Structures are given as structure tokens and as C-alpha cells.
PDB file of C-alpha atoms and ligand atoms in Angstrom:
ATOM      1  CA  UNK A   1      25.857  28.474  74.419  1.00  0.00           C
ATOM      2  CA  UNK A   2      27.491  31.822  73.633  1.00  0.00           C
ATOM      3  CA  UNK A   3      24.458  33.830  74.694  1.00  0.00           C
ATOM      4  CA  UNK A   4      23.684  32.092  77.954  1.00  0.00           C
ATOM      5  CA  UNK A   5      22.345  34.678  80.420  1.00  0.00           C
ATOM      6  CA  UNK A   6      21.925  37.311  77.694  1.00  0.00           C
ATOM      7  CA  UNK A   7      18.586  38.740  76.664  1.00  0.00           C
ATOM      8  CA  UNK A   8      17.564  39.485  73.085  1.00  0.00           C
ATOM      9  CA  UNK A   9      14.561  41.439  71.782  1.00  0.00           C
ATOM     10  CA  UNK A  10      13.535  40.910  68.156  1.00  0.00           C
ATOM     11  CA  UNK A  11      10.804  43.256  66.945  1.00  0.00           C
ATOM     12  CA  UNK A  12       8.314  41.935  64.398  1.00  0.00           C
ATOM     13  CA  UNK A  13       9.126  38.348  65.372  1.00  0.00           C
ATOM     14  CA  UNK A  14       5.602  36.961  65.781  1.00  0.00           C
ATOM     15  CA  UNK A  15       5.224  35.387  62.333  1.00  0.00           C
ATOM     16  CA  UNK A  16       5.954  31.760  61.512  1.00  0.00           C
ATOM     17  CA  UNK A  17       8.802  31.370  58.983  1.00  0.00           C
ATOM     18  CA  UNK A  18       9.687  35.068  59.332  1.00  0.00           C
ATOM     19  CA  UNK A  19      13.244  36.300  59.676  1.00  0.00           C
ATOM     20  CA  UNK A  20      12.450  37.279  63.276  1.00  0.00           C
ATOM     21  CA  UNK A  21      11.475  33.737  64.239  1.00  0.00           C
ATOM     22  CA  UNK A  22      14.613  32.384  62.554  1.00  0.00           C
ATOM     23  CA  UNK A  23      16.815  34.825  64.477  1.00  0.00           C
ATOM     24  CA  UNK A  24      15.217  33.976  67.819  1.00  0.00           C
ATOM     25  CA  UNK A  25      15.516  30.236  67.185  1.00  0.00           C
ATOM     26  CA  UNK A  26      19.245  30.637  66.668  1.00  0.00           C
ATOM     27  CA  UNK A  27      19.677  32.658  69.875  1.00  0.00           C
ATOM     28  CA  UNK A  28      17.434  30.262  71.831  1.00  0.00           C
ATOM     29  CA  UNK A  29      19.694  27.398  70.719  1.00  0.00           C
ATOM     30  CA  UNK A  30      22.681  29.362  72.010  1.00  0.00           C
ATOM     31  CA  UNK A  31      21.160  29.999  75.442  1.00  0.00           C
ATOM     32  CA  UNK A  32      19.614  33.492  75.209  1.00  0.00           C
ATOM     33  CA  UNK A  33      16.464  34.682  76.951  1.00  0.00           C
ATOM     34  CA  UNK A  34      14.134  35.592  74.081  1.00  0.00           C
ATOM     35  CA  UNK A  35      11.613  38.400  73.722  1.00  0.00           C
ATOM     36  CA  UNK A  36       9.124  37.755  70.931  1.00  0.00           C
ATOM     37  CA  UNK A  37       7.566  41.068  70.011  1.00  0.00           C
ATOM     38  CA  UNK A  38       5.052  42.062  67.363  1.00  0.00           C
ATOM     39  CA  UNK A  39       2.322  44.594  66.755  1.00  0.00           C
ATOM     40  CA  UNK A  40      -0.085  42.150  68.414  1.00  0.00           C
ATOM     41  CA  UNK A  41       0.653  38.968  70.307  1.00  0.00           C
ATOM     42  CA  UNK A  42      -1.834  36.705  68.559  1.00  0.00           C
ATOM     43  CA  UNK A  43      -2.036  32.909  68.307  1.00  0.00           C
ATOM     44  CA  UNK A  44       0.710  32.835  65.688  1.00  0.00           C
ATOM     45  CA  UNK A  45       3.065  34.854  67.913  1.00  0.00           C
ATOM     46  CA  UNK A  46       2.244  32.539  70.837  1.00  0.00           C
ATOM     47  CA  UNK A  47       3.203  29.589  68.623  1.00  0.00           C
ATOM     48  CA  UNK A  48       6.549  31.255  67.900  1.00  0.00           C
ATOM     49  CA  UNK A  49       7.038  31.765  71.660  1.00  0.00           C
ATOM     50  CA  UNK A  50       6.052  28.172  72.458  1.00  0.00           C
ATOM     51  CA  UNK A  51       8.492  26.897  69.837  1.00  0.00           C
ATOM     52  CA  UNK A  52      11.316  28.808  71.524  1.00  0.00           C
ATOM     53  CA  UNK A  53      10.324  27.437  74.937  1.00  0.00           C
ATOM     54  CA  UNK A  54      10.453  23.991  73.359  1.00  0.00           C
ATOM     55  CA  UNK A  55      14.096  24.707  72.469  1.00  0.00           C
ATOM     56  CA  UNK A  56      14.807  25.416  76.161  1.00  0.00           C
ATOM     57  CA  UNK A  57      14.711  29.230  76.185  1.00  0.00           C
ATOM     58  CA  UNK A  58      13.091  31.514  78.724  1.00  0.00           C
ATOM     59  CA  UNK A  59      10.635  33.569  76.671  1.00  0.00           C
ATOM     60  CA  UNK A  60       8.479  36.667  77.070  1.00  0.00           C
ATOM     61  CA  UNK A  61       5.979  37.749  74.409  1.00  0.00           C
ATOM     62  CA  UNK A  62       5.402  41.511  74.436  1.00  0.00           C
ATOM     63  CA  UNK A  63       3.173  43.488  72.046  1.00  0.00           C
ATOM     64  CA  UNK A  64       4.755  46.604  70.553  1.00  0.00           C
ATOM     65  CA  UNK A  65       3.784  48.754  67.601  1.00  0.00           C
ATOM     66  CA  UNK A  66       7.229  50.071  66.744  1.00  0.00           C
ATOM     67  CA  UNK A  67       5.805  53.168  65.052  1.00  0.00           C
ATOM     68  CA  UNK A  68       4.768  54.394  68.525  1.00  0.00           C
ATOM     69  CA  UNK A  69       7.736  55.626  70.581  1.00  0.00           C
ATOM     70  CA  UNK A  70       5.961  55.101  73.906  1.00  0.00           C
ATOM     71  CA  UNK A  71       5.341  51.422  73.066  1.00  0.00           C
ATOM     72  CA  UNK A  72       9.032  50.982  72.219  1.00  0.00           C
ATOM     73  CA  UNK A  73       9.994  52.437  75.610  1.00  0.00           C
ATOM     74  CA  UNK A  74       7.494  50.085  77.273  1.00  0.00           C
ATOM     75  CA  UNK A  75       8.898  47.075  75.372  1.00  0.00           C
ATOM     76  CA  UNK A  76      12.355  47.736  76.781  1.00  0.00           C
ATOM     77  CA  UNK A  77      11.065  48.431  80.325  1.00  0.00           C
ATOM     78  CA  UNK A  78       9.017  45.215  80.340  1.00  0.00           C
ATOM     79  CA  UNK A  79      12.021  43.265  79.080  1.00  0.00           C
ATOM     80  CA  UNK A  80      14.211  44.677  81.862  1.00  0.00           C
ATOM     81  CA  UNK A  81      11.472  43.774  84.376  1.00  0.00           C
ATOM     82  CA  UNK A  82      11.287  40.225  83.029  1.00  0.00           C
ATOM     83  CA  UNK A  83      14.985  39.428  82.552  1.00  0.00           C
ATOM     84  CA  UNK A  84      16.995  42.207  84.259  1.00  0.00           C
ATOM     85  CA  UNK A  85      18.546  43.740  81.126  1.00  0.00           C
ATOM     86  CA  UNK A  86      18.537  44.049  77.360  1.00  0.00           C
ATOM     87  CA  UNK A  87      21.795  42.830  75.799  1.00  0.00           C
ATOM     88  CA  UNK A  88      20.810  42.551  72.132  1.00  0.00           C
ATOM     89  CA  UNK A  89      18.164  44.393  70.124  1.00  0.00           C
ATOM     90  CA  UNK A  90      17.285  43.330  66.594  1.00  0.00           C
ATOM     91  CA  UNK A  91      15.185  45.881  64.712  1.00  0.00           C
ATOM     92  CA  UNK A  92      13.378  43.480  62.405  1.00  0.00           C
ATOM     93  CA  UNK A  93       9.778  44.781  62.221  1.00  0.00           C
ATOM     94  CA  UNK A  94       8.994  45.908  58.713  1.00  0.00           C
ATOM     95  CA  UNK A  95       6.316  46.382  56.105  1.00  0.00           C
ATOM     96  CA  UNK A  96       6.654  46.379  52.357  1.00  0.00           C
ATOM     97  CA  UNK A  97       3.072  46.044  51.199  1.00  0.00           C
ATOM     98  CA  UNK A  98       2.944  49.304  49.342  1.00  0.00           C
ATOM     99  CA  UNK A  99       4.085  48.192  45.905  1.00  0.00           C
ATOM    100  CA  UNK A 100       3.130  50.911  43.399  1.00  0.00           C
ATOM    101  CA  UNK A 101       4.856  52.979  40.748  1.00  0.00           C
ATOM    102  CA  UNK A 102       6.505  56.081  42.169  1.00  0.00           C
ATOM    103  CA  UNK A 103       4.050  58.371  40.373  1.00  0.00           C
ATOM    104  CA  UNK A 104       1.042  56.676  42.008  1.00  0.00           C
ATOM    105  CA  UNK A 105       2.238  56.545  45.607  1.00  0.00           C
ATOM    106  CA  UNK A 106       0.149  58.601  48.021  1.00  0.00           C
ATOM    107  CA  UNK A 107       1.899  60.436  50.824  1.00  0.00           C
ATOM    108  CA  UNK A 108       0.070  58.614  53.632  1.00  0.00           C
ATOM    109  CA  UNK A 109       1.333  55.227  52.368  1.00  0.00           C
ATOM    110  CA  UNK A 110       4.861  56.550  52.004  1.00  0.00           C
ATOM    111  CA  UNK A 111       4.746  57.926  55.563  1.00  0.00           C
ATOM    112  CA  UNK A 112       3.352  54.645  56.943  1.00  0.00           C
ATOM    113  CA  UNK A 113       6.243  52.592  55.589  1.00  0.00           C
ATOM    114  CA  UNK A 114       8.800  55.078  56.903  1.00  0.00           C
ATOM    115  CA  UNK A 115       7.081  55.199  60.289  1.00  0.00           C
ATOM    116  CA  UNK A 116       7.347  51.436  60.802  1.00  0.00           C
ATOM    117  CA  UNK A 117      10.623  50.590  59.068  1.00  0.00           C
ATOM    118  CA  UNK A 118      12.712  53.636  59.959  1.00  0.00           C
ATOM    119  CA  UNK A 119      11.061  55.539  62.813  1.00  0.00           C
ATOM    120  CA  UNK A 120      10.414  52.218  64.551  1.00  0.00           C
ATOM    121  CA  UNK A 121      14.082  51.238  64.383  1.00  0.00           C
ATOM    122  CA  UNK A 122      15.033  54.650  65.766  1.00  0.00           C
ATOM    123  CA  UNK A 123      12.568  54.493  68.683  1.00  0.00           C
ATOM    124  CA  UNK A 124      13.675  50.986  69.678  1.00  0.00           C
ATOM    125  CA  UNK A 125      17.362  51.842  69.277  1.00  0.00           C
ATOM    126  CA  UNK A 126      16.962  54.865  71.531  1.00  0.00           C
ATOM    127  CA  UNK A 127      14.982  52.947  74.164  1.00  0.00           C
ATOM    128  CA  UNK A 128      17.377  49.971  74.241  1.00  0.00           C
ATOM    129  CA  UNK A 129      20.508  52.114  74.185  1.00  0.00           C
ATOM    130  CA  UNK A 130      19.197  54.208  77.092  1.00  0.00           C
ATOM    131  CA  UNK A 131      18.705  51.013  79.107  1.00  0.00           C
ATOM    132  CA  UNK A 132      22.179  49.732  78.152  1.00  0.00           C
ATOM    133  CA  UNK A 133      23.829  53.041  79.150  1.00  0.00           C
ATOM    134  CA  UNK A 134      21.850  53.177  82.426  1.00  0.00           C
ATOM    135  CA  UNK A 135      23.033  49.667  83.298  1.00  0.00           C
ATOM    136  CA  UNK A 136      26.617  50.721  82.612  1.00  0.00           C
ATOM    137  CA  UNK A 137      26.244  53.746  84.915  1.00  0.00           C
ATOM    138  CA  UNK A 138      24.595  51.755  87.709  1.00  0.00           C
ATOM    139  CA  UNK A 139      26.561  48.509  87.624  1.00  0.00           C
ATOM    140  CA  UNK A 140      29.674  49.161  85.544  1.00  0.00           C
ATOM    141  CA  UNK A 141      28.528  46.293  83.346  1.00  0.00           C
ATOM    142  CA  UNK A 142      27.952  47.917  80.008  1.00  0.00           C
ATOM    143  CA  UNK A 143      27.801  47.301  76.342  1.00  0.00           C
ATOM    144  CA  UNK A 144      25.285  45.816  74.016  1.00  0.00           C
ATOM    145  CA  UNK A 145      24.498  44.952  70.458  1.00  0.00           C
ATOM    146  CA  UNK A 146      21.985  46.561  68.111  1.00  0.00           C
ATOM    147  CA  UNK A 147      21.336  44.967  64.725  1.00  0.00           C
ATOM    148  CA  UNK A 148      19.116  46.516  62.075  1.00  0.00           C
ATOM    149  CA  UNK A 149      17.560  44.189  59.520  1.00  0.00           C
ATOM    150  CA  UNK A 150      17.817  46.402  56.467  1.00  0.00           C
ATOM    151  CA  UNK A 151      17.740  44.811  52.996  1.00  0.00           C
ATOM    152  CA  UNK A 152      19.350  44.571  49.616  1.00  0.00           C
ATOM    153  CA  UNK A 153      16.923  47.476  49.038  1.00  0.00           C
ATOM    154  CA  UNK A 154      19.134  49.484  51.426  1.00  0.00           C
ATOM    155  CA  UNK A 155      21.861  49.557  48.787  1.00  0.00           C
ATOM    156  CA  UNK A 156      20.102  49.357  45.425  1.00  0.00           C
ATOM    157  CA  UNK A 157      16.953  50.932  43.987  1.00  0.00           C
ATOM    158  CA  UNK A 158      14.068  48.616  43.096  1.00  0.00           C
ATOM    159  CA  UNK A 159      11.013  49.609  41.039  1.00  0.00           C
ATOM    160  CA  UNK A 160       7.597  50.086  42.635  1.00  0.00           C
ATOM    161  CA  UNK A 161       9.030  50.153  46.154  1.00  0.00           C
ATOM    162  CA  UNK A 162       9.973  53.811  46.702  1.00  0.00           C
ATOM    163  CA  UNK A 163       8.984  53.979  50.368  1.00  0.00           C
ATOM    164  CA  UNK A 164      10.498  50.584  51.214  1.00  0.00           C
ATOM    165  CA  UNK A 165      13.776  51.384  49.444  1.00  0.00           C
ATOM    166  CA  UNK A 166      13.929  54.815  51.106  1.00  0.00           C
ATOM    167  CA  UNK A 167      13.218  53.389  54.555  1.00  0.00           C
ATOM    168  CA  UNK A 168      15.897  50.711  54.168  1.00  0.00           C
ATOM    169  CA  UNK A 169      18.517  53.165  52.885  1.00  0.00           C
ATOM    170  CA  UNK A 170      17.581  55.263  55.920  1.00  0.00           C
ATOM    171  CA  UNK A 171      18.282  52.318  58.219  1.00  0.00           C
ATOM    172  CA  UNK A 172      21.898  52.326  57.084  1.00  0.00           C
ATOM    173  CA  UNK A 173      22.089  56.021  57.961  1.00  0.00           C
ATOM    174  CA  UNK A 174      20.571  55.273  61.362  1.00  0.00           C
ATOM    175  CA  UNK A 175      23.076  52.429  61.838  1.00  0.00           C
ATOM    176  CA  UNK A 176      26.049  54.697  61.158  1.00  0.00           C
ATOM    177  CA  UNK A 177      24.725  57.633  63.188  1.00  0.00           C
ATOM    178  CA  UNK A 178      24.001  55.357  66.167  1.00  0.00           C
ATOM    179  CA  UNK A 179      27.339  53.547  65.893  1.00  0.00           C
ATOM    180  CA  UNK A 180      29.410  56.735  66.155  1.00  0.00           C
ATOM    181  CA  UNK A 181      27.602  57.853  69.327  1.00  0.00           C
ATOM    182  CA  UNK A 182      27.162  54.529  71.107  1.00  0.00           C
ATOM    183  CA  UNK A 183      30.666  53.112  70.638  1.00  0.00           C
ATOM    184  CA  UNK A 184      31.871  54.918  73.773  1.00  0.00           C
ATOM    185  CA  UNK A 185      29.343  52.834  75.738  1.00  0.00           C
ATOM    186  CA  UNK A 186      30.570  49.551  74.303  1.00  0.00           C
ATOM    187  CA  UNK A 187      27.477  49.243  72.136  1.00  0.00           C
ATOM    188  CA  UNK A 188      27.952  48.155  68.524  1.00  0.00           C
ATOM    189  CA  UNK A 189      25.345  48.958  65.886  1.00  0.00           C
ATOM    190  CA  UNK A 190      25.308  47.150  62.547  1.00  0.00           C
ATOM    191  CA  UNK A 191      22.876  46.479  59.722  1.00  0.00           C
ATOM    192  CA  UNK A 192      22.291  43.255  57.814  1.00  0.00           C
ATOM    193  CA  UNK A 193      21.167  43.445  54.190  1.00  0.00           C
ATOM    194  CA  UNK A 194      19.470  40.184  53.160  1.00  0.00           C
ATOM    195  CA  UNK A 195      18.396  39.442  49.602  1.00  0.00           C
ATOM    196  CA  UNK A 196      14.997  37.875  48.949  1.00  0.00           C
ATOM    197  CA  UNK A 197      13.695  35.387  51.523  1.00  0.00           C
ATOM    198  CA  UNK A 198      10.256  33.815  51.002  1.00  0.00           C
ATOM    199  CA  UNK A 199       8.579  34.925  54.237  1.00  0.00           C
ATOM    200  CA  UNK A 200       5.050  36.414  54.502  1.00  0.00           C
ATOM    201  CA  UNK A 201       6.414  39.736  53.282  1.00  0.00           C
ATOM    202  CA  UNK A 202       8.624  38.065  50.677  1.00  0.00           C
ATOM    203  CA  UNK A 203       5.689  36.042  49.309  1.00  0.00           C
ATOM    204  CA  UNK A 204       3.637  39.228  48.784  1.00  0.00           C
ATOM    205  CA  UNK A 205       6.518  40.729  46.834  1.00  0.00           C
ATOM    206  CA  UNK A 206       6.908  37.549  44.733  1.00  0.00           C
ATOM    207  CA  UNK A 207       3.238  37.608  43.785  1.00  0.00           C
ATOM    208  CA  UNK A 208       3.367  41.250  42.752  1.00  0.00           C
ATOM    209  CA  UNK A 209       6.649  41.134  40.825  1.00  0.00           C
ATOM    210  CA  UNK A 210       5.956  37.826  39.067  1.00  0.00           C
ATOM    211  CA  UNK A 211       2.811  39.462  37.590  1.00  0.00           C
ATOM    212  CA  UNK A 212       4.477  42.794  36.896  1.00  0.00           C
ATOM    213  CA  UNK A 213       7.374  41.177  35.031  1.00  0.00           C
ATOM    214  CA  UNK A 214       5.130  38.785  33.092  1.00  0.00           C
ATOM    215  CA  UNK A 215       6.304  35.453  34.577  1.00  0.00           C
ATOM    216  CA  UNK A 216       3.901  32.583  34.026  1.00  0.00           C
ATOM    217  CA  UNK A 217       3.926  31.731  37.742  1.00  0.00           C
ATOM    218  CA  UNK A 218       5.425  32.737  41.078  1.00  0.00           C
ATOM    219  CA  UNK A 219       7.544  29.560  40.930  1.00  0.00           C
ATOM    220  CA  UNK A 220       9.013  30.618  37.575  1.00  0.00           C
ATOM    221  CA  UNK A 221       9.832  34.052  39.013  1.00  0.00           C
ATOM    222  CA  UNK A 222      11.570  32.513  42.052  1.00  0.00           C
ATOM    223  CA  UNK A 223      13.476  30.032  39.853  1.00  0.00           C
ATOM    224  CA  UNK A 224      14.735  32.917  37.727  1.00  0.00           C
ATOM    225  CA  UNK A 225      15.840  34.738  40.887  1.00  0.00           C
ATOM    226  CA  UNK A 226      17.696  31.629  42.072  1.00  0.00           C
ATOM    227  CA  UNK A 227      19.423  31.181  38.713  1.00  0.00           C
ATOM    228  CA  UNK A 228      20.782  34.742  38.852  1.00  0.00           C
ATOM    229  CA  UNK A 229      22.199  34.341  42.370  1.00  0.00           C
ATOM    230  CA  UNK A 230      25.909  33.346  42.529  1.00  0.00           C
ATOM    231  CA  UNK A 231      25.073  30.766  45.225  1.00  0.00           C
ATOM    232  CA  UNK A 232      22.094  29.477  43.237  1.00  0.00           C
ATOM    233  CA  UNK A 233      19.263  30.128  45.672  1.00  0.00           C
ATOM    234  CA  UNK A 234      17.333  32.904  47.439  1.00  0.00           C
ATOM    235  CA  UNK A 235      18.066  33.590  51.106  1.00  0.00           C
ATOM    236  CA  UNK A 236      16.814  31.673  54.130  1.00  0.00           C
ATOM    237  CA  UNK A 237      15.965  32.982  57.607  1.00  0.00           C
ATOM    238  CA  UNK A 238      18.898  30.918  58.928  1.00  0.00           C
ATOM    239  CA  UNK A 239      21.342  32.911  56.726  1.00  0.00           C
ATOM    240  CA  UNK A 240      20.315  36.157  58.423  1.00  0.00           C
ATOM    241  CA  UNK A 241      20.199  34.450  61.832  1.00  0.00           C
ATOM    242  CA  UNK A 242      23.820  33.278  61.473  1.00  0.00           C
ATOM    243  CA  UNK A 243      24.965  36.796  60.625  1.00  0.00           C
ATOM    244  CA  UNK A 244      23.070  38.170  63.647  1.00  0.00           C
ATOM    245  CA  UNK A 245      24.653  35.595  65.949  1.00  0.00           C
ATOM    246  CA  UNK A 246      28.119  36.494  64.726  1.00  0.00           C
ATOM    247  CA  UNK A 247      27.534  40.258  65.038  1.00  0.00           C
ATOM    248  CA  UNK A 248      26.183  39.749  68.568  1.00  0.00           C
ATOM    249  CA  UNK A 249      29.131  37.563  69.604  1.00  0.00           C
ATOM    250  CA  UNK A 250      32.362  38.634  71.290  1.00  0.00           C
ATOM    251  CA  UNK A 251      34.155  37.853  68.015  1.00  0.00           C
ATOM    252  CA  UNK A 252      32.543  40.935  66.460  1.00  0.00           C
ATOM    253  CA  UNK A 253      33.164  43.390  69.314  1.00  0.00           C
ATOM    254  CA  UNK A 254      35.274  45.730  67.127  1.00  0.00           C
ATOM    255  CA  UNK A 255      32.824  45.791  64.210  1.00  0.00           C
ATOM    256  CA  UNK A 256      30.346  48.654  64.187  1.00  0.00           C
ATOM    257  CA  UNK A 257      28.601  50.923  61.696  1.00  0.00           C
ATOM    258  CA  UNK A 258      28.678  48.219  59.012  1.00  0.00           C
ATOM    259  CA  UNK A 259      25.953  47.152  56.590  1.00  0.00           C
ATOM    260  CA  UNK A 260      26.665  43.476  55.919  1.00  0.00           C
ATOM    261  CA  UNK A 261      25.261  41.862  52.769  1.00  0.00           C
ATOM    262  CA  UNK A 262      23.781  38.409  53.363  1.00  0.00           C
ATOM    263  CA  UNK A 263      22.765  37.781  49.790  1.00  0.00           C
ATOM    264  CA  UNK A 264      24.731  34.857  48.348  1.00  0.00           C
ATOM    265  CA  UNK A 265      26.755  37.405  46.399  1.00  0.00           C
ATOM    266  CA  UNK A 266      23.753  39.081  44.770  1.00  0.00           C
ATOM    267  CA  UNK A 267      24.744  42.392  46.355  1.00  0.00           C
ATOM    268  CA  UNK A 268      28.449  43.163  46.511  1.00  0.00           C
ATOM    269  CA  UNK A 269      28.841  46.735  47.702  1.00  0.00           C
TER     270      UNK A 269
HETATM  271  N1  NAD B 301      11.736  38.601  53.182  1.00  0.00           N
HETATM  272  C1  NAD B 301      12.633  39.275  52.507  1.00  0.00           C
HETATM  273  O1  NAD B 301      12.861  39.026  51.320  1.00  0.00           O
HETATM  274  C2  NAD B 301      13.430  40.342  53.177  1.00  0.00           C
HETATM  275  C3  NAD B 301      14.624  40.744  52.581  1.00  0.00           C
HETATM  276  C4  NAD B 301      15.368  41.753  53.179  1.00  0.00           C
HETATM  277  C5  NAD B 301      14.923  42.320  54.356  1.00  0.00           C
HETATM  278  N2  NAD B 301      13.754  41.917  54.907  1.00  0.00           N
HETATM  279  C6  NAD B 301      13.337  42.565  56.147  1.00  0.00           C
HETATM  280  O2  NAD B 301      13.258  41.592  57.159  1.00  0.00           O
HETATM  281  C7  NAD B 301      12.349  42.033  58.174  1.00  0.00           C
HETATM  282  C8  NAD B 301      11.404  40.900  58.509  1.00  0.00           C
HETATM  283  O3  NAD B 301      10.565  40.661  57.405  1.00  0.00           O
HETATM  284  P1  NAD B 301      10.065  39.208  56.973  1.00  0.00           P
HETATM  285  O4  NAD B 301      10.464  39.010  55.566  1.00  0.00           O
HETATM  286  O5  NAD B 301      10.435  38.209  57.998  1.00  0.00           O
HETATM  287  O6  NAD B 301       8.486  39.422  56.907  1.00  0.00           O
HETATM  288  P2  NAD B 301       7.332  39.158  57.975  1.00  0.00           P
HETATM  289  O7  NAD B 301       6.133  39.785  57.387  1.00  0.00           O
HETATM  290  O8  NAD B 301       7.302  37.719  58.337  1.00  0.00           O
HETATM  291  O9  NAD B 301       7.839  39.968  59.243  1.00  0.00           O
HETATM  292  C9  NAD B 301       7.601  41.332  59.460  1.00  0.00           C
HETATM  293  C10 NAD B 301       7.021  41.455  60.842  1.00  0.00           C
HETATM  294  O10 NAD B 301       6.871  42.840  61.193  1.00  0.00           O
HETATM  295  C11 NAD B 301       5.660  42.939  61.909  1.00  0.00           C
HETATM  296  N3  NAD B 301       5.173  44.313  61.918  1.00  0.00           N
HETATM  297  C12 NAD B 301       4.562  44.999  60.924  1.00  0.00           C
HETATM  298  N4  NAD B 301       4.241  46.234  61.354  1.00  0.00           N
HETATM  299  C13 NAD B 301       4.666  46.319  62.637  1.00  0.00           C
HETATM  300  C14 NAD B 301       4.622  47.338  63.602  1.00  0.00           C
HETATM  301  N5  NAD B 301       4.071  48.543  63.356  1.00  0.00           N
HETATM  302  N6  NAD B 301       5.157  47.086  64.823  1.00  0.00           N
HETATM  303  C15 NAD B 301       5.707  45.889  65.100  1.00  0.00           C
HETATM  304  N7  NAD B 301       5.770  44.879  64.214  1.00  0.00           N
HETATM  305  C16 NAD B 301       5.252  45.105  62.993  1.00  0.00           C
HETATM  306  C17 NAD B 301       4.710  41.989  61.207  1.00  0.00           C
HETATM  307  O11 NAD B 301       3.586  41.688  62.007  1.00  0.00           O
HETATM  308  C18 NAD B 301       5.625  40.819  60.956  1.00  0.00           C
HETATM  309  O12 NAD B 301       5.638  39.902  62.025  1.00  0.00           O
HETATM  310  C19 NAD B 301      11.657  43.265  57.593  1.00  0.00           C
HETATM  311  O13 NAD B 301      12.236  44.433  58.143  1.00  0.00           O
HETATM  312  C20 NAD B 301      11.950  43.181  56.120  1.00  0.00           C
HETATM  313  O14 NAD B 301      11.942  44.441  55.496  1.00  0.00           O
HETATM  314  C21 NAD B 301      13.002  40.928  54.366  1.00  0.00           C
END
């Protein structure tokens, strides 16, 4: 129960089988108060919240479109109202739908992906860090953890994903820039770079790339991906959740500004 009494927000965590749900389940099991947040709190998000309650966690479900700075501020304020503080923020909300060749991408689509994946992480980082610093000034009890769910696409270029790849590379820049300024407040900021995980977003990408690359089926495409991975399988939400739990733990208090691959060895730099 390492996170007993701590409060975690995970943006974009309202989908079943998503990385966000997996992360919250891990923290619920280790005693944290959990904030499920997504662009809307629909029936699926309520199911995620109910599942966490079933694991014994105190849970709030708060709608937040991360591309809107005011909603990110409100997410943090409502969390502080509900639980007294924000200890851990995971910037997980992301979109990757816009799969098109570079030459066909329209500027509005490019901007949309950046506004959710990168601007959203910035707005939430700023809002949470302000609350963490304020708590330090008022109570002397400071510190916090911010974790950005980037991607293998934060370190390597992939075809037909120019906005996604750019946004994820940008998240590493945001991680480093935030880490150098927030260290003095006892706040660490790190990124996690998962390889493919078959979530809602991952399934869309599988469908597109299996067709693009001429595989006879999505299953054949995924099997080929698994065969090329040193550990012999794609990622799971629990792989990313374990890395988050470690980065949020006391064990990792001197680790900041890193971009940690969680890819079974698929990405090594
Ligand atoms: N699945 C993968 O293969 C993979 C690999 C590496 C990184 N990632 C990253 O992991 C994160 C989670 O993705 P996932 O694979 O679990 O997919 P997912 O589709 O299950 O989760 C993404 C979530 O973001 C939410 N979202 C979209 N726009 C939003 C907005 N404007 N404001 C708030 N929430 C919004 C969606 O509603 C959804 O719940 C993403 O940042 C993604 O880029 C995924």
C-alpha cells in the first residue's frame, strides 16, 4: 500500500482496457485515491470508476477536455476539493486517429493532435504543479510526481503518423523542460515510452497498418509485431502501470527528466 493517502489523476482514463484504466487499477491496489478523467464521463468511464471502487479505492470521476486550459485548471481544483491534494499526475490522454501520409495531412488535423497530446499535457502539468507548489508554500509538505505517457513514437519516426510522432517527441521536450524547473519543489517529471498495446487507440492503428502493409489480417500483423519483439509480445497496460508505480514511488525520488522505454526491448535508446 505504497500510495495510501496519496491522490492520483490520470487523464484520458475513461476507456475500458486503456492504459489509463490499467494505471489506475495498479494505484488503486496500492491504496491511492483515484481520479478518473476523460473528455466526457460516460457510461464506460463510470464503469472504470466503479471497477476501481470495487478494488477498495476512493474515486472521483471528473470530465476534462485536456486541450482546454481552463478545464485542466478545473480538474486540479476539483481534485483538491475532493481529496485535499494532487500527489501524482499522469498525462495519458491522447489521440492518434489521424493516420495519413505526410503529404496529405491537413493543418487542422495536425493542430488537433498537437492540441490534445502536447498542449493538454502542458496545461495539466502547469495546473498540477501550481497546486503542488502552493501546498508546499502553505503546509511545508511538498513534492509530487508527474508522468507523461509518451510512446515509442517519441523516439522513432513512424510513417503516416506525422502529428502523433511530433506530439510525442514534444512530450519528451516538455518532460525535460518541466523537470529542470520543478526539481527545486521536489516534483519529478518523467515520460514513459510504451511500444504497441492493443487498446482502443492501438486497435485503430493495427487496422490501418495491417491494410497499409498488405497483411492478410490484423492478427497476422500483430503476430509479426510480436515475433520482432525481443520479449516476444506487444505491450500490456500492466507493463506501463508498473513503470508508473515505480516512478511515483519513493524509490524513484532522484530520477527526473527521463524518458523510460517500456517496450520489451523494441526501443533501446
Ligand atoms: N496503445 C498504444 O499502443 C500506445 C503506445 C504508446 C503510447 N500510447 C499512449 O497511451 C495513451 C493512452 O492511449 P490508449 O492506447 O490507452 O488509448 P485509449 O483510446 O484507450 O485512451 C486514450 C484516451 O484519451 C481520451 N481523450 C481523447 N481526447 C481527449 C481530450 N481532448 N481530453 C481528454 N481525454 C481525451 C480518450 O477518450 C481515451 O479515453 C495515449 O497518450 C497514447 O498515445 C498508446
